[in-house]
């Protein structure tokens, strides 16, 4: 999962006034999560080539969410209704459902392979490195063994490369600041070593701290050219703030966190997106920004911002594999990013999502069931550099192909040690920003699946931090799951989901310690089940006649409940493995 490039809505509501956590009967809300560690990310595609061997990219209208909960299937008694009975109803038979077939120990096997690959390749699987190539080869080999024909979709982009960074107060008192704690470079910062007076721009340090600081050129009226601009997070993209500052004559920029909530008080780590801006830029905590704003209002405060940074051209690729059967006019893309950050092996972020998707693909092929809708499994490259692979994929589609896509299911971080079962807020009822039509049904599919298993879930915002972004920007319905990154678990969340309040969902996010020991197996198991359930639901799998293996037609009188959507399939009560 990448850094933020903008200021999305957040807000942790009070338990008494909200019911955002979804359980079998209880709710609360959560805010979105910011990045907390340096990485070489956020990039631009400068060239691309290569058509998928499988041909055009296709799909169709989004179906409603699939059946869920206990019961054997749809329909009652004998006849063609879906049921565990005679006729043509689709029931369990003696075979397994896809969630039952996707075993967590197999997912862990893939994680161990990704860990070994990172260990053998400089400690990471970053795009454009031997570690990424080896990870892709592993995925391709497993897909081929399962009967898929994986293909590579190549692309080229500029990758941000950070050197040393310094931020310090020069006068009236010399005071160094701590990188990684009080400040950090903003990705795609310009390079330079600047010492100059700092000047606050339209900041708001009171009340709810609503901020539009730096979002308009007018905010810089009276700004002294040759100064360093101090701007506050809020409302617009960080790049807009920095470009407005540069246009007003700022020689560097300091962006401090907004301070309007627990999730907007700590260290601000962000990206400006490519290309590099013209002035050095760092992000800070709210506390440091507030201190500088108040001090500079009383007397001249001189600070130094020094950033060493450049970009390099990276050639990499996505790995894509289609089911052999299924309507190509109703393709659902099931994806997650395969790359990791430079700082570590990236096992939770996002080997966990890749492993769960890979095992789902394998078991779907092994089931011998026939998807009525084509499933395209996608392992994206360049996500940590700015969602590059998924953006490239969508940008290559014609308008007709975009209209054919049914949905994108995105899985980025599904094994956080201090996890919450976050589901993307497709209907917008929690954060006010809905996905394209059909996204609400995807959200409902996940929340109702978790509820059917007796598990709580909570909404998380479509903040644009993961690979679904290009899909929703193109109007393609999207949704997915997320177990939490650097955000801090609240007391309310700990009461509902367990774990430790006041600590990060994943304290090893984007760091060297994101190893296989960092993964919560309970979370991985539960999320893998949900991924398998959603994949089978949108694939609309039909079963072949069989005796116990695969997903054959059940024998005996139907026991399932009738359902208004005849294409739905219920997967029954999970066995709790």
Coordinates of C-alpha atoms in Angstrom, one line a residue:
X1 CA 0.0 0.0 0.0
X2 CA 1.4 3.3 -1.0
X3 CA 1.7 6.8 0.6
X4 CA -1.0 9.4 0.4
X5 CA -0.9 11.9 -2.4
X6 CA -3.9 13.9 -1.2
X7 CA -5.9 14.7 1.9
X8 CA -8.8 12.2 2.0
X9 CA -11.6 12.4 4.5
X10 CA -11.0 10.8 7.8
X11 CA -12.7 10.7 11.2
X12 CA -13.0 8.4 14.1
X13 CA -16.6 8.7 15.2
X14 CA -17.8 8.2 18.8
X15 CA -19.2 4.8 19.6
X16 CA -22.4 6.4 21.0
X17 CA -23.1 8.3 17.8
X18 CA -22.2 5.8 15.2
X19 CA -22.5 2.2 14.3
X20 CA -19.8 1.7 11.7
X21 CA -18.3 -1.5 12.9
X22 CA -20.3 -4.3 11.4
X23 CA -20.9 -7.4 13.4
X24 CA -23.8 -9.8 13.8
X25 CA -25.2 -6.8 15.8
X26 CA -22.8 -4.0 16.7
X27 CA -20.9 -1.2 14.9
X28 CA -18.4 1.8 15.1
X29 CA -16.2 3.7 12.7
X30 CA -12.5 4.1 11.8
X31 CA -10.5 6.6 10.0
X32 CA -8.2 6.0 7.0
X33 CA -4.5 5.3 7.5
X34 CA -1.4 7.3 6.6
X35 CA 2.0 6.0 5.8
X36 CA 4.8 5.9 8.3
X37 CA 8.0 4.9 6.7
X38 CA 10.2 6.0 3.9
X39 CA 10.1 4.1 0.6
X40 CA 11.1 4.6 -3.0
X41 CA 7.7 5.0 -4.5
X42 CA 5.3 7.1 -6.6
X43 CA 6.1 7.2 -10.3
X44 CA 5.0 7.9 -13.8
X45 CA 4.7 5.7 -16.8
X46 CA 7.0 7.1 -19.5
X47 CA 6.6 4.3 -22.0
X48 CA 4.8 1.0 -22.3
X49 CA 4.4 -1.9 -24.6
X50 CA 2.9 -5.4 -24.9
X51 CA -0.5 -6.8 -25.4
X52 CA -1.8 -9.6 -23.2
X53 CA -1.6 -12.9 -24.9
X54 CA -5.1 -13.7 -23.8
X55 CA -6.5 -10.9 -26.0
X56 CA -8.7 -8.0 -25.2
X57 CA -9.7 -7.1 -21.6
X58 CA -13.3 -7.7 -21.1
X59 CA -16.2 -8.0 -18.7
X60 CA -19.8 -6.8 -18.2
X61 CA -22.4 -5.4 -15.9
X62 CA -21.9 -6.0 -12.2
X63 CA -24.1 -8.6 -10.6
X64 CA -25.6 -8.1 -7.2
X65 CA -23.8 -9.6 -4.2
X66 CA -23.8 -13.3 -3.7
X67 CA -25.7 -15.3 -1.2
X68 CA -24.3 -15.9 2.2
X69 CA -24.9 -17.4 5.6
X70 CA -26.0 -20.8 6.6
X71 CA -27.9 -23.1 4.4
X72 CA -27.0 -25.3 1.6
X73 CA -28.1 -23.3 -1.4
X74 CA -30.9 -21.6 -3.2
X75 CA -34.3 -23.2 -3.9
X76 CA -36.6 -25.4 -2.0
X77 CA -37.2 -29.1 -2.6
X78 CA -37.0 -30.8 -5.9
X79 CA -36.7 -29.0 -9.2
X80 CA -34.3 -26.6 -10.9
X81 CA -33.9 -24.1 -8.0
X82 CA -30.5 -23.9 -6.4
X83 CA -30.4 -26.3 -3.5
X84 CA -28.8 -29.3 -1.9
X85 CA -31.2 -31.6 -3.8
X86 CA -32.5 -33.2 -6.9
X87 CA -32.7 -31.4 -10.2
X88 CA -30.3 -28.8 -11.4
X89 CA -29.8 -26.8 -8.2
X90 CA -26.3 -26.0 -7.4
X91 CA -25.5 -27.2 -3.9
X92 CA -22.5 -28.4 -1.9
X93 CA -22.8 -32.1 -3.0
X94 CA -20.0 -33.9 -1.3
X95 CA -17.4 -31.4 -2.5
X96 CA -15.9 -28.3 -0.9
X97 CA -16.8 -24.7 -1.3
X98 CA -14.0 -22.4 -2.5
X99 CA -13.5 -20.9 1.0
X100 CA -13.2 -24.4 2.4
X101 CA -10.7 -25.4 -0.3
X102 CA -8.4 -22.4 0.3
X103 CA -6.4 -23.6 3.3
X104 CA -4.4 -21.1 5.3
X105 CA -1.4 -23.5 5.5
X106 CA -1.2 -23.4 1.7
X107 CA -1.3 -19.6 1.8
X108 CA 1.5 -19.7 4.4
X109 CA 3.5 -21.9 2.0
X110 CA 3.4 -19.1 -0.5
X111 CA 4.4 -16.5 2.1
X112 CA 7.4 -18.7 3.1
X113 CA 8.4 -18.8 -0.6
X114 CA 8.2 -15.0 -0.8
X115 CA 10.2 -14.6 2.3
X116 CA 12.9 -16.9 1.0
X117 CA 13.0 -14.9 -2.3
X118 CA 13.5 -11.7 -0.4
X119 CA 16.2 -13.2 1.7
X120 CA 18.0 -14.4 -1.4
X121 CA 17.7 -11.0 -3.2
X122 CA 18.9 -8.2 -0.9
X123 CA 16.1 -8.4 1.6
X124 CA 13.2 -7.1 -0.6
X125 CA 11.0 -7.7 -3.7
X126 CA 10.9 -4.1 -5.0
X127 CA 9.8 -3.6 -8.6
X128 CA 12.7 -3.6 -11.0
X129 CA 14.9 -5.8 -8.8
X130 CA 15.9 -9.5 -9.0
X131 CA 13.6 -10.1 -6.0
X132 CA 10.6 -9.0 -7.9
X133 CA 11.6 -11.1 -10.9
X134 CA 11.9 -14.1 -8.7
X135 CA 8.6 -13.5 -7.0
X136 CA 6.9 -13.2 -10.4
X137 CA 8.5 -16.5 -11.6
X138 CA 7.2 -18.2 -8.5
X139 CA 3.7 -17.0 -9.1
X140 CA 3.9 -17.9 -12.8
X141 CA 5.1 -21.4 -12.0
X142 CA 2.2 -22.1 -9.6
X143 CA -0.3 -20.7 -12.0
X144 CA 1.0 -22.8 -14.9
X145 CA 0.9 -25.9 -12.7
X146 CA -2.8 -25.2 -12.0
X147 CA -3.5 -24.9 -15.7
X148 CA -3.4 -21.2 -16.3
X149 CA -1.4 -19.4 -19.0
X150 CA 0.0 -16.4 -17.2
X151 CA 1.3 -13.5 -19.2
X152 CA 3.4 -10.4 -18.4
X153 CA 2.2 -6.9 -19.2
X154 CA 5.4 -4.7 -19.3
X155 CA 5.6 -1.0 -18.5
X156 CA 8.3 1.5 -17.7
X157 CA 8.3 4.3 -15.2
X158 CA 10.4 6.8 -13.2
X159 CA 11.1 5.7 -9.6
X160 CA 11.9 8.1 -6.8
X161 CA 15.3 7.6 -5.3
X162 CA 16.0 9.3 -1.9
X163 CA 19.4 10.1 -0.5
X164 CA 20.1 11.8 2.8
X165 CA 17.6 14.3 4.2
X166 CA 18.1 17.0 6.9
X167 CA 15.6 19.4 8.5
X168 CA 16.8 21.6 11.3
X169 CA 16.1 25.0 13.0
X170 CA 19.1 27.3 12.5
X171 CA 18.0 30.4 14.4
X172 CA 17.1 31.9 16.8
X173 CA 18.1 28.6 18.5
X174 CA 19.9 25.8 16.7
X175 CA 17.7 22.7 16.9
X176 CA 18.0 19.5 14.9
X177 CA 14.9 17.4 14.1
X178 CA 14.8 13.6 14.0
X179 CA 14.2 12.0 10.6
X180 CA 11.6 9.3 10.7
X181 CA 10.1 10.6 13.9
X182 CA 9.6 14.4 13.5
X183 CA 10.0 14.7 9.8
X184 CA 10.6 12.8 6.6
X185 CA 11.1 13.6 2.9
X186 CA 8.0 13.8 0.8
X187 CA 8.4 11.6 -2.2
X188 CA 9.1 13.4 -5.5
X189 CA 10.5 16.3 -3.5
X190 CA 12.9 18.4 -5.4
X191 CA 16.6 18.3 -4.5
X192 CA 18.4 21.1 -2.8
X193 CA 20.0 22.5 0.4
X194 CA 18.1 25.6 1.6
X195 CA 18.4 27.8 4.7
X196 CA 15.8 30.6 4.9
X197 CA 13.1 32.0 7.1
X198 CA 10.0 29.9 7.5
X199 CA 6.6 31.5 6.9
X200 CA 3.2 29.9 7.7
X201 CA 0.6 30.0 5.0
X202 CA -3.1 30.2 6.0
X203 CA -2.8 27.6 8.8
X204 CA -5.6 26.8 11.3
X205 CA -4.4 25.7 14.7
X206 CA -7.8 26.1 16.5
X207 CA -11.1 24.3 16.8
X208 CA -11.6 21.5 14.3
X209 CA -8.5 22.7 12.4
X210 CA -10.2 22.6 9.1
X211 CA -7.5 23.5 6.6
X212 CA -7.3 24.7 3.0
X213 CA -3.7 25.9 3.6
X214 CA -1.9 26.4 0.3
X215 CA -4.7 25.1 -1.9
X216 CA -5.2 28.4 -3.7
X217 CA -2.8 30.9 -5.1
X218 CA -4.6 33.5 -3.1
X219 CA -3.4 31.8 0.1
X220 CA 0.1 33.1 -0.6
X221 CA -0.8 36.8 -0.8
X222 CA 1.7 38.7 1.2
X223 CA 4.1 35.7 1.3
X224 CA 7.8 36.7 1.2
X225 CA 9.6 35.3 -1.8
X226 CA 12.7 33.5 -0.9
X227 CA 11.2 32.1 2.3
X228 CA 10.3 28.5 3.1
X229 CA 6.5 27.9 3.0
X230 CA 4.9 26.1 6.0
X231 CA 1.6 24.6 4.9
X232 CA -0.9 22.5 6.7
X233 CA -2.4 19.2 5.4
X234 CA -6.0 19.4 4.3
X235 CA -8.5 19.6 1.4
X236 CA -6.3 19.4 -1.7
X237 CA -3.4 17.3 -3.0
X238 CA 0.0 17.9 -1.5
X239 CA 1.4 18.6 -4.9
X240 CA -1.1 21.5 -5.3
X241 CA 0.2 23.1 -2.1
X242 CA 3.8 22.7 -3.1
X243 CA 3.4 24.0 -6.7
X244 CA 1.4 27.0 -5.4
X245 CA 4.3 27.7 -2.9
X246 CA 6.9 27.5 -5.6
X247 CA 4.9 29.8 -7.8
X248 CA 4.8 32.3 -5.0
X249 CA 8.6 32.3 -4.7
X250 CA 9.0 29.7 -1.9
X251 CA 12.5 28.1 -2.0
X252 CA 11.4 25.0 0.0
X253 CA 8.2 23.6 1.5
X254 CA 7.3 22.0 4.9
X255 CA 3.9 20.3 5.1
X256 CA 2.7 19.4 8.6
X257 CA -0.1 17.1 9.6
X258 CA -3.5 18.6 10.0
X259 CA -4.0 17.8 13.7
X260 CA -7.8 17.2 13.6
X261 CA -7.7 13.6 14.9
X262 CA -5.4 10.9 16.2
X263 CA -4.8 9.7 12.7
X264 CA -3.7 13.2 11.5
X265 CA -1.4 14.1 14.3
X266 CA 1.7 11.9 13.8
X267 CA 4.4 12.1 11.2
X268 CA 3.1 13.0 7.8
X269 CA 4.5 10.8 5.0
X270 CA 3.3 11.6 1.6
X271 CA 4.0 11.7 -2.1
X272 CA 3.8 14.5 -4.6
X273 CA 3.5 12.2 -7.6
X274 CA 5.7 12.5 -10.6
X275 CA 7.5 14.4 -11.9
X276 CA 9.7 15.8 -9.2
X277 CA 8.7 19.2 -8.0
X278 CA 11.2 22.1 -8.2
X279 CA 11.7 22.7 -4.5
X280 CA 12.8 20.5 -1.6
X281 CA 9.8 19.3 0.5
X282 CA 9.5 17.5 3.8
X283 CA 6.5 16.4 5.9
X284 CA 6.3 16.8 9.7
X285 CA 4.1 15.9 12.7
X286 CA 1.3 18.3 13.7
X287 CA 3.2 19.2 16.9
X288 CA 6.3 20.3 15.1
X289 CA 4.3 22.3 12.5
X290 CA 2.3 24.0 15.2
X291 CA 5.5 24.9 17.1
X292 CA 7.0 26.4 14.0
X293 CA 3.9 28.3 13.1
X294 CA 3.5 29.9 16.5
X295 CA 7.2 30.7 16.8
X296 CA 7.4 32.3 13.4
X297 CA 4.4 34.5 14.1
X298 CA 6.4 36.0 17.0
X299 CA 9.9 36.3 15.5
X300 CA 11.9 35.3 12.5
X301 CA 12.7 31.6 12.5
X302 CA 15.3 30.3 10.1
X303 CA 15.3 26.6 9.2
X304 CA 17.3 24.4 6.8
X305 CA 15.8 21.9 4.4
X306 CA 18.3 19.6 2.6
X307 CA 17.1 16.8 0.3
X308 CA 19.2 14.6 -1.9
X309 CA 16.8 12.9 -4.4
X310 CA 16.6 11.9 -8.0
X311 CA 14.7 9.4 -10.2
X312 CA 15.6 6.3 -12.1
X313 CA 13.9 4.5 -15.0
X314 CA 12.5 1.1 -14.1
X315 CA 11.3 -1.6 -16.5
X316 CA 8.9 -4.0 -14.9
X317 CA 5.6 -5.8 -15.5
X318 CA 2.3 -7.1 -14.2
X319 CA 1.5 -10.9 -14.1
X320 CA -2.0 -11.7 -15.4
X321 CA -3.8 -15.0 -15.7
X322 CA -7.4 -15.7 -16.9
X323 CA -9.6 -18.6 -16.1
X324 CA -9.9 -20.8 -19.2
X325 CA -13.7 -20.5 -19.1
X326 CA -16.2 -17.8 -18.3
X327 CA -17.9 -15.1 -20.2
X328 CA -15.2 -12.6 -21.4
X329 CA -17.9 -9.9 -21.4
X330 CA -18.2 -10.2 -17.7
X331 CA -14.6 -10.3 -16.4
X332 CA -13.9 -9.7 -12.8
X333 CA -10.3 -8.6 -12.0
X334 CA -9.1 -10.1 -8.7
X335 CA -5.9 -8.3 -7.9
X336 CA -3.2 -7.2 -5.4
X337 CA 0.3 -5.9 -5.7
X338 CA 3.2 -8.3 -6.0
X339 CA 5.9 -5.8 -5.3
X340 CA 7.2 -4.6 -2.0
X341 CA 9.1 -1.7 -0.6
X342 CA 12.9 -1.4 -0.6
X343 CA 13.1 -1.4 3.2
X344 CA 12.1 -5.0 3.7
X345 CA 10.6 -8.3 2.4
X346 CA 7.1 -6.9 2.4
X347 CA 5.3 -10.1 3.7
X348 CA 2.2 -8.4 5.0
X349 CA 2.4 -5.6 2.5
X350 CA 1.6 -7.3 0.2
X351 CA 2.8 -10.9 0.0
X352 CA -0.2 -11.7 2.1
X353 CA -2.7 -10.5 -0.5
X354 CA -0.7 -12.0 -3.3
X355 CA -0.5 -15.4 -1.6
X356 CA -4.2 -15.5 -0.8
X357 CA -5.1 -14.5 -4.4
X358 CA -2.7 -17.1 -5.7
X359 CA -4.1 -19.9 -3.6
X360 CA -7.6 -18.9 -4.6
X361 CA -6.7 -19.1 -8.2
X362 CA -5.1 -22.5 -7.7
X363 CA -8.1 -23.9 -5.9
X364 CA -10.6 -22.4 -8.3
X365 CA -8.8 -24.3 -11.1
X366 CA -8.6 -27.5 -9.1
X367 CA -12.3 -27.4 -8.2
X368 CA -13.3 -28.4 -11.8
X369 CA -16.2 -26.0 -11.5
X370 CA -17.0 -23.7 -14.5
X371 CA -16.9 -20.0 -14.0
X372 CA -19.8 -18.4 -15.8
X373 CA -17.8 -15.1 -15.7
X374 CA -14.2 -14.9 -16.6
X375 CA -11.9 -14.2 -13.6
X376 CA -8.7 -12.3 -14.3
X377 CA -6.1 -12.8 -11.6
X378 CA -3.7 -9.8 -11.5
X379 CA -0.5 -9.4 -9.6
X380 CA 0.5 -5.8 -10.0
X381 CA 4.0 -4.3 -10.2
X382 CA 4.9 -0.8 -9.2
X383 CA 2.2 -0.3 -6.6
X384 CA 4.6 1.0 -4.0
X385 CA 5.9 3.5 -6.5
X386 CA 2.4 5.0 -7.1
X387 CA 0.0 2.3 -8.3
X388 CA 1.8 2.1 -11.6
X389 CA 1.0 -1.4 -12.8
X390 CA -2.7 -1.2 -12.2
X391 CA -2.9 2.3 -13.6
X392 CA -1.1 1.1 -16.7
X393 CA -3.5 -1.8 -17.0
X394 CA -6.6 0.4 -16.9
X395 CA -5.1 3.1 -19.2
X396 CA -4.5 0.5 -21.9
X397 CA -8.2 -0.4 -22.1
X398 CA -10.5 1.0 -24.7
X399 CA -13.7 2.6 -23.6
X400 CA -15.6 -0.5 -24.8
X401 CA -13.3 -2.7 -22.7
X402 CA -13.8 -0.5 -19.7
X403 CA -17.6 -0.9 -20.0
X404 CA -17.1 -4.7 -20.2
X405 CA -15.3 -4.9 -16.9
X406 CA -17.6 -6.2 -14.1
X407 CA -15.6 -5.4 -11.0
X408 CA -12.2 -5.1 -9.4
X409 CA -11.6 -6.9 -6.1
X410 CA -8.5 -5.6 -4.5
X411 CA -6.6 -7.2 -1.6
X412 CA -3.7 -5.2 -0.1
X413 CA -2.5 -6.3 3.4
X414 CA -4.6 -9.1 4.8
X415 CA -2.5 -10.3 7.7
X416 CA -1.8 -7.3 9.9
X417 CA -0.7 -8.4 13.4
X418 CA -3.0 -6.0 15.2
X419 CA -5.7 -6.3 12.6
X420 CA -9.2 -4.9 12.0
X421 CA -11.4 -6.5 9.3
X422 CA -11.6 -3.4 7.1
X423 CA -14.0 -3.4 4.1
X424 CA -13.8 -0.6 1.5
X425 CA -16.8 1.7 1.9
X426 CA -18.4 1.1 -1.5
X427 CA -21.7 2.8 -0.7
X428 CA -20.1 5.8 0.9
X429 CA -22.2 5.7 4.0
X430 CA -19.2 5.9 6.4
X431 CA -17.0 8.5 4.6
X432 CA -19.3 10.2 2.1
X433 CA -17.4 9.0 -1.0
X434 CA -19.0 6.1 -2.8
X435 CA -17.4 3.9 -5.4
X436 CA -18.9 3.6 -8.9
X437 CA -22.3 1.9 -9.2
X438 CA -21.9 -1.7 -8.1
X439 CA -19.3 -1.0 -5.4
X440 CA -22.0 -1.0 -2.7
X441 CA -22.8 -4.6 -3.6
X442 CA -19.2 -5.6 -3.3
X443 CA -19.0 -4.0 0.1
X444 CA -22.2 -5.9 1.1
X445 CA -20.8 -9.1 -0.1
X446 CA -17.9 -8.9 2.3
X447 CA -19.7 -7.5 5.3
X448 CA -22.4 -10.1 5.0
X449 CA -19.9 -12.9 4.6
X450 CA -18.1 -11.9 7.7
X451 CA -21.4 -11.5 9.6
X452 CA -22.4 -15.0 8.5
X453 CA -19.2 -16.3 10.1
X454 CA -19.9 -14.4 13.3
X455 CA -17.1 -11.9 12.6
X456 CA -17.1 -8.1 12.9
X457 CA -16.0 -5.8 10.1
X458 CA -15.6 -2.0 9.7
X459 CA -15.5 0.3 6.7
X460 CA -12.4 2.0 5.4
X461 CA -12.4 4.8 2.9
X462 CA -11.7 4.7 -0.8
X463 CA -8.7 6.9 -0.2
X464 CA -6.8 6.0 -3.4
X465 CA -4.0 4.3 -1.6
X466 CA -4.2 1.0 -3.4
X467 CA -4.6 -0.5 -6.8
X468 CA -8.4 -0.1 -7.0
X469 CA -7.9 3.6 -7.7
X470 CA -7.5 3.4 -11.4
X471 CA -10.6 1.2 -11.7
X472 CA -12.9 3.5 -9.7
X473 CA -11.4 6.5 -11.6
X474 CA -12.5 4.7 -14.8
X475 CA -16.0 4.0 -13.4
X476 CA -15.4 0.3 -12.8
X477 CA -17.0 -1.0 -9.6
X478 CA -14.5 -2.0 -7.0
X479 CA -14.0 -3.1 -3.5
X480 CA -11.9 -5.3 -1.3
X481 CA -10.3 -5.9 2.1
X482 CA -7.6 -4.3 4.2
X483 CA -6.3 -5.4 7.7
X484 CA -4.7 -2.1 8.6
X485 CA -1.3 -0.4 8.1
X486 CA 0.3 2.3 10.3
X487 CA -2.9 3.6 11.7
X488 CA -3.4 3.3 15.5
X489 CA -6.0 0.9 16.8
X490 CA -8.6 2.7 19.0
X491 CA -10.1 1.5 22.3
X492 CA -13.4 0.9 20.4
X493 CA -11.7 -1.2 17.7
X494 CA -9.9 -3.2 20.3
X495 CA -13.1 -3.9 22.1
X496 CA -14.7 -5.3 18.9
X497 CA -11.7 -6.9 17.1
X498 CA -9.3 -7.7 19.9
X499 CA -5.7 -6.7 19.8
X500 CA -4.0 -3.8 21.5
X501 CA -5.4 -0.3 21.5
X502 CA -3.0 2.6 21.1
X503 CA -0.7 0.5 18.9
X504 CA -0.4 0.4 15.1
X505 CA -2.3 -2.2 13.1
X506 CA 1.1 -3.1 11.6
X507 CA 4.1 -1.7 13.5
X508 CA 6.4 -3.2 10.8
X509 CA 4.6 -1.5 7.9
X510 CA 7.1 -0.6 5.2
X511 CA 10.1 -1.6 7.3
X512 CA 12.7 -4.4 7.6
X513 CA 10.6 -6.3 10.2
X514 CA 7.7 -7.0 7.8
X515 CA 8.7 -10.6 7.7
X516 CA 6.7 -13.8 7.9
X517 CA 6.8 -13.5 11.7
X518 CA 4.8 -10.2 11.3
X519 CA 1.8 -12.0 9.8
X520 CA -1.3 -12.8 12.0
X521 CA -2.4 -16.2 10.9
X522 CA -5.9 -15.8 12.3
X523 CA -6.4 -12.7 10.2
X524 CA -4.8 -14.4 7.1
X525 CA -7.2 -17.3 7.5
X526 CA -10.3 -15.2 7.8
X527 CA -9.4 -12.8 5.0
X528 CA -8.4 -15.7 2.7
X529 CA -11.8 -17.3 3.2
X530 CA -13.5 -14.0 2.3
X531 CA -11.3 -13.6 -0.8
X532 CA -12.3 -17.0 -1.9
X533 CA -15.9 -16.4 -1.3
X534 CA -16.0 -13.2 -3.2
X535 CA -14.1 -14.7 -6.1
X536 CA -16.4 -17.7 -6.4
X537 CA -19.4 -15.3 -6.1
X538 CA -18.4 -13.0 -8.9
X539 CA -17.2 -15.9 -11.0
X540 CA -20.7 -17.4 -10.6
X541 CA -19.3 -20.9 -10.6
X542 CA -21.5 -23.7 -11.9
X543 CA -20.8 -27.2 -10.8
X544 CA -20.2 -30.3 -12.9
X545 CA -21.9 -33.5 -12.0
X546 CA -19.7 -35.5 -9.8
X547 CA -19.5 -37.8 -6.8
X548 CA -17.8 -36.1 -3.9
X549 CA -14.9 -34.4 -5.7
X550 CA -15.1 -30.9 -7.0
X551 CA -18.3 -29.0 -6.7
X552 CA -20.7 -31.6 -8.0
X553 CA -24.5 -31.5 -7.8
X554 CA -25.8 -32.6 -4.5
X555 CA -28.1 -35.5 -4.1
X556 CA -31.2 -35.5 -1.9
X557 CA -34.1 -33.1 -1.5
X558 CA -33.3 -29.4 -1.5
X559 CA -32.9 -27.7 1.8
X560 CA -31.8 -24.2 0.7
X561 CA -33.8 -21.0 1.0
X562 CA -35.3 -19.3 -2.0
X563 CA -33.6 -16.2 -3.2
X564 CA -34.7 -13.4 -5.5
X565 CA -31.5 -13.6 -7.5
X566 CA -31.4 -17.0 -9.2
X567 CA -27.7 -16.8 -10.1
X568 CA -26.6 -16.5 -6.4
X569 CA -24.8 -19.3 -4.6
X570 CA -24.7 -19.8 -0.9
X571 CA -21.5 -21.2 0.5
X572 CA -23.0 -22.3 3.9
X573 CA -21.6 -21.9 7.4
X574 CA -17.9 -22.0 7.5
X575 CA -16.4 -24.9 9.4
X576 CA -14.0 -22.7 11.4
X577 CA -10.7 -24.2 10.4

